[in-house]
CSV table of C-alpha atoms and ligand atoms in Angstrom, one decimal:
chain,number,residue,atom,x,y,z
V,1,MET,CA,0.0,0.0,0.0
V,2,LEU,CA,1.3,3.4,-1.0
V,3,LYS,CA,1.7,5.7,2.0
V,4,ALA,CA,4.2,8.3,1.0
V,5,ILE,CA,5.6,10.1,-2.1
V,6,LEU,CA,9.0,11.6,-2.0
V,7,PHE,CA,10.3,14.0,-4.6
V,8,ASP,CA,13.6,15.3,-5.8
V,9,LEU,CA,13.4,19.1,-6.1
V,10,ASP,CA,15.6,20.5,-8.9
V,11,ASN,CA,14.3,19.7,-12.4
V,12,THR,CA,11.6,17.5,-10.9
V,13,LEU,CA,9.5,20.2,-9.2
V,14,ILE,CA,11.2,23.3,-10.5
V,15,ASP,CA,13.0,24.1,-13.7
V,16,PHE,CA,16.4,24.4,-12.2
V,17,SER,CA,18.5,24.1,-15.4
V,18,GLY,CA,16.4,26.8,-17.1
V,19,PHE,CA,16.9,29.1,-14.1
V,20,LYS,CA,20.7,28.4,-14.1
V,21,ARG,CA,21.0,29.1,-17.8
V,22,GLU,CA,18.9,32.3,-17.7
V,23,SER,CA,20.5,33.6,-14.6
V,24,ALA,CA,24.0,33.0,-16.0
V,25,LEU,CA,23.0,34.9,-19.1
V,26,ALA,CA,21.7,37.8,-17.1
V,27,ALA,CA,24.8,37.9,-14.9
V,28,ALA,CA,27.1,37.8,-18.0
V,29,LYS,CA,25.2,40.7,-19.5
V,30,ALA,CA,25.4,42.7,-16.2
V,31,MET,CA,29.2,42.1,-15.9
V,32,ARG,CA,29.8,43.3,-19.4
V,33,LYS,CA,27.6,46.3,-18.8
V,34,ALA,CA,29.6,47.1,-15.7
V,35,GLY,CA,32.7,47.3,-17.8
V,36,VAL,CA,34.2,43.8,-18.1
V,37,LYS,CA,35.9,43.6,-21.5
V,38,GLU,CA,34.8,40.2,-22.6
V,39,SER,CA,31.9,39.0,-24.7
V,40,GLU,CA,28.7,37.9,-22.9
V,41,LYS,CA,29.3,34.5,-24.4
V,42,ALA,CA,32.8,34.2,-23.0
V,43,ILE,CA,31.6,35.4,-19.5
V,44,TYR,CA,28.7,32.9,-19.7
V,45,SER,CA,31.1,30.1,-20.5
V,46,ARG,CA,33.3,31.0,-17.5
V,47,ILE,CA,30.2,30.9,-15.2
V,48,PHE,CA,29.5,27.3,-16.3
V,49,GLU,CA,33.2,26.4,-16.0
V,50,ALA,CA,33.1,27.5,-12.4
V,51,TYR,CA,29.9,25.4,-11.8
V,52,GLU,CA,31.7,22.4,-13.5
V,53,ARG,CA,34.7,22.9,-11.3
V,54,PHE,CA,33.2,23.8,-7.9
V,55,GLY,CA,29.6,22.5,-8.2
V,56,ILE,CA,26.3,24.0,-9.4
V,57,GLU,CA,25.6,25.4,-5.9
V,58,TYR,CA,29.0,27.1,-5.6
V,59,ARG,CA,28.6,30.4,-3.6
V,60,SER,CA,31.6,32.4,-5.0
V,61,THR,CA,30.9,31.8,-8.7
V,62,PHE,CA,31.1,35.5,-9.9
V,63,THR,CA,34.3,36.2,-7.8
V,64,GLU,CA,35.8,33.1,-9.4
V,65,VAL,CA,34.8,34.2,-12.9
V,66,LEU,CA,36.2,37.7,-12.5
V,67,ARG,CA,39.4,36.3,-11.1
V,68,SER,CA,39.7,33.8,-14.0
V,69,LEU,CA,39.2,36.7,-16.5
V,70,GLY,CA,42.1,38.6,-14.8
V,71,VAL,CA,40.0,41.6,-13.7
V,72,GLU,CA,42.5,43.4,-11.5
V,73,ASP,CA,40.9,46.8,-11.0
V,74,ARG,CA,39.2,46.6,-7.6
V,75,ASN,CA,36.6,49.1,-8.5
V,76,LEU,CA,35.6,47.3,-11.6
V,77,PHE,CA,35.8,43.9,-9.8
V,78,GLU,CA,33.3,44.8,-7.2
V,79,HIS,CA,31.0,46.8,-9.6
V,80,ALA,CA,30.8,43.7,-11.9
V,81,ARG,CA,30.5,41.2,-9.0
V,82,GLN,CA,27.5,43.0,-7.4
V,83,ALA,CA,25.9,43.7,-10.8
V,84,ALA,CA,26.1,39.9,-11.5
V,85,ILE,CA,24.7,39.0,-8.1
V,86,ILE,CA,21.8,41.3,-8.5
V,87,ALA,CA,21.1,40.1,-12.0
V,88,TYR,CA,21.2,36.5,-10.9
V,89,THR,CA,18.9,37.2,-7.9
V,90,LYS,CA,16.4,39.0,-10.0
V,91,LYS,CA,16.2,36.1,-12.4
V,92,LYS,CA,15.8,33.7,-9.5
V,93,TYR,CA,12.7,35.7,-8.4
V,94,GLU,CA,11.4,35.9,-11.9
V,95,LEU,CA,11.8,32.3,-12.9
V,96,ILE,CA,11.2,30.3,-9.7
V,97,LYS,CA,7.6,31.1,-9.1
V,98,PRO,CA,4.4,29.3,-8.2
V,99,ARG,CA,3.0,27.1,-11.0
V,100,GLN,CA,-0.7,26.6,-10.3
V,101,LYS,CA,-0.9,23.2,-12.0
V,102,ALA,CA,1.9,21.7,-10.0
V,103,ILE,CA,0.5,23.2,-6.7
V,104,ARG,CA,-3.0,21.8,-7.5
V,105,THR,CA,-1.6,18.3,-8.3
V,106,LEU,CA,0.5,18.3,-5.1
V,107,SER,CA,-2.3,19.6,-3.0
V,108,ALA,CA,-4.6,16.8,-4.2
V,109,LEU,CA,-1.9,14.2,-3.5
V,110,ARG,CA,-1.4,15.7,0.0
V,111,SER,CA,-4.9,14.8,1.1
V,112,ARG,CA,-4.1,11.1,0.6
V,113,TYR,CA,-0.3,10.7,1.0
V,114,LYS,CA,2.6,12.0,3.0
V,115,LEU,CA,4.7,14.1,0.7
V,116,GLY,CA,8.4,14.8,1.3
V,117,ILE,CA,11.6,16.1,-0.5
V,118,VAL,CA,15.0,14.5,-0.8
V,119,THR,CA,17.4,16.8,-2.4
V,120,ASP,CA,21.2,17.2,-2.8
V,121,ALA,CA,20.8,21.0,-2.5
V,122,PRO,CA,22.1,22.7,0.7
V,123,LYS,CA,19.2,23.5,3.1
V,124,ASP,CA,19.1,27.3,2.7
V,125,LYS,CA,18.9,27.1,-1.1
V,126,ALA,CA,16.4,24.2,-1.1
V,127,TRP,CA,14.1,26.2,1.2
V,128,GLN,CA,14.5,29.4,-0.8
V,129,ARG,CA,13.4,27.6,-4.0
V,130,LEU,CA,10.5,25.9,-2.2
V,131,ILE,CA,9.2,29.2,-0.9
V,132,LEU,CA,9.6,31.0,-4.2
V,133,ALA,CA,7.8,28.2,-6.0
V,134,GLY,CA,5.0,28.4,-3.4
V,135,LEU,CA,5.6,24.7,-2.4
V,136,ASP,CA,7.0,25.3,1.1
V,137,HIS,CA,3.8,24.2,3.0
V,138,LEU,CA,3.3,21.0,1.1
V,139,PHE,CA,6.2,18.8,2.3
V,140,TYR,CA,7.5,17.1,5.4
V,141,PRO,CA,10.3,16.2,5.7
V,142,VAL,CA,12.6,18.3,3.4
V,143,VAL,CA,15.8,16.3,3.6
V,144,THR,CA,18.7,18.3,2.2
V,145,PHE,CA,22.4,17.6,1.7
V,146,SER,CA,23.0,19.5,5.0
V,147,ASP,CA,21.0,16.8,6.9
V,148,THR,CA,22.9,13.6,6.1
V,149,GLU,CA,25.9,15.1,4.2
V,150,ALA,CA,25.5,12.1,1.9
V,151,LYS,CA,24.6,12.8,-1.8
V,152,LYS,CA,22.4,10.6,-3.8
V,153,PRO,CA,22.7,7.8,-4.9
V,154,SER,CA,23.6,7.1,-1.3
V,155,PRO,CA,20.6,5.5,0.3
V,156,ALA,CA,21.2,7.6,3.5
V,157,PRO,CA,19.1,10.7,2.6
V,158,PHE,CA,16.2,8.5,1.3
V,159,LEU,CA,16.3,6.4,4.5
V,160,ARG,CA,16.4,9.5,6.7
V,161,ALA,CA,13.2,10.8,5.1
V,162,LEU,CA,11.4,7.4,5.4
V,163,GLU,CA,12.5,7.1,9.1
V,164,LEU,CA,11.0,10.6,9.8
V,165,LEU,CA,7.8,9.5,8.1
V,166,LYS,CA,7.7,6.1,9.8
V,167,VAL,CA,7.0,4.6,6.4
V,168,MET,CA,8.6,1.4,5.0
V,169,PRO,CA,10.6,1.8,1.8
V,170,LYS,CA,8.2,-0.4,-0.2
V,171,GLU,CA,5.3,1.8,0.9
V,172,ALA,CA,6.9,4.9,-0.7
V,173,LEU,CA,7.3,6.2,-4.2
V,174,PHE,CA,10.3,8.3,-5.2
V,175,VAL,CA,10.0,10.7,-8.2
V,176,GLY,CA,13.2,12.2,-9.6
V,177,ASP,CA,14.8,13.3,-12.9
V,178,MET,CA,18.3,11.7,-12.6
V,179,LEU,CA,18.7,8.0,-13.2
V,180,GLU,CA,22.1,7.6,-11.7
V,181,ARG,CA,21.3,9.6,-8.5
V,182,ASP,CA,17.5,9.6,-7.9
V,183,ILE,CA,16.4,6.3,-9.3
V,184,ILE,CA,19.5,4.2,-8.3
V,185,GLY,CA,19.6,5.8,-4.9
V,186,ALA,CA,15.8,5.3,-4.2
V,187,LYS,CA,16.1,1.7,-5.4
V,188,LYS,CA,19.0,1.1,-3.1
V,189,ALA,CA,16.8,2.3,-0.3
V,190,GLY,CA,14.1,-0.2,-1.4
V,191,MET,CA,11.6,2.3,-2.7
V,192,ILE,CA,9.3,2.2,-5.8
V,193,THR,CA,10.8,4.6,-8.4
V,194,CYS,CA,9.5,7.0,-11.0
V,195,LEU,CA,11.6,8.8,-13.5
V,196,ALA,CA,10.6,12.4,-14.3
V,197,LYS,CA,11.6,12.2,-17.9
V,198,TYR,CA,10.8,15.9,-18.6
V,199,GLY,CA,13.7,16.9,-16.3
V,200,CYS,CA,16.3,14.6,-17.9
V,201,HIS,CA,18.8,16.0,-20.2
V,202,ASP,CA,20.4,12.8,-21.3
V,203,PHE,CA,17.6,10.3,-21.2
V,204,SER,CA,18.4,6.8,-22.4
V,205,GLU,CA,15.7,4.1,-22.7
V,206,GLU,CA,18.2,1.2,-22.3
V,207,GLU,CA,19.5,2.6,-19.1
V,208,ASN,CA,16.1,3.4,-17.6
V,209,VAL,CA,15.7,1.1,-14.6
V,210,ALA,CA,12.9,3.1,-13.0
V,211,ASP,CA,9.7,1.2,-12.2
V,212,TYR,CA,7.7,4.1,-13.9
V,213,THR,CA,8.4,6.9,-16.2
V,214,ILE,CA,6.4,10.1,-16.6
V,215,GLU,CA,6.5,12.6,-19.5
V,216,LYS,CA,4.9,15.4,-17.5
V,217,PHE,CA,4.4,16.1,-13.9
V,218,GLU,CA,0.6,15.5,-13.8
V,219,ASP,CA,1.1,12.0,-15.2
V,220,ILE,CA,2.0,11.0,-11.6
V,221,HIS,CA,-1.8,10.4,-11.1
V,222,GLU,CA,-1.6,7.5,-13.5
V,223,VAL,CA,1.4,6.0,-11.7
V,224,ILE,CA,-0.5,6.2,-8.4
V,225,ASN,CA,-3.6,4.7,-9.9
V,226,SER,CA,-1.7,1.7,-11.2
V,227,LEU,CA,0.0,1.3,-7.8
V,228,GLU,CA,-3.3,1.4,-5.9
L,301,MG,MG1,16.9,16.8,-10.0
């Protein structure tokens, strides 16, 4: 019997990749406007190089970018850094916003199941995104990287969430967009798995080991119906 549904956050419930792309573009534009003598494209590439090197949640990305571009003038450095931070933040508010369809779907599920989050994001960023997306009242628990310090596919964060819910792994469905982290990790924890294909950027049918696959978020209802 299905008792709980746990979700990944980034690219499963919110369009994280789109936000990262758009915010990097806006930050590159702002740095150039502040006086950095590089093309927007070159600055944009540096931003993603920093993410590649230090992780997508890196907190000193723009400092790193300006350093890597050899910006030595302290005045220009800070002007460009703050312009980038503000442009990035504005995009965050613009792009991560409540989506009524998703909120309706989740609210309907919440009347029948326990809903939780298991994410590799740090806790402050995860909560900011949930609040901006209008999803912060729908989930308990929200297990973040900060809680177990183990990243998916470690079963640890999944098991932490199940333990807090007092639910057995086989009574819980996990929905996530990454095969190698979400699906493999949830399987290791013994959960039923569902791949959010709409969030995958390198989907491969042969490698798809998920029990269920959904093309769009609302398709979750069909998965639940077949489980019931
Ligand atoms: Mg994800």
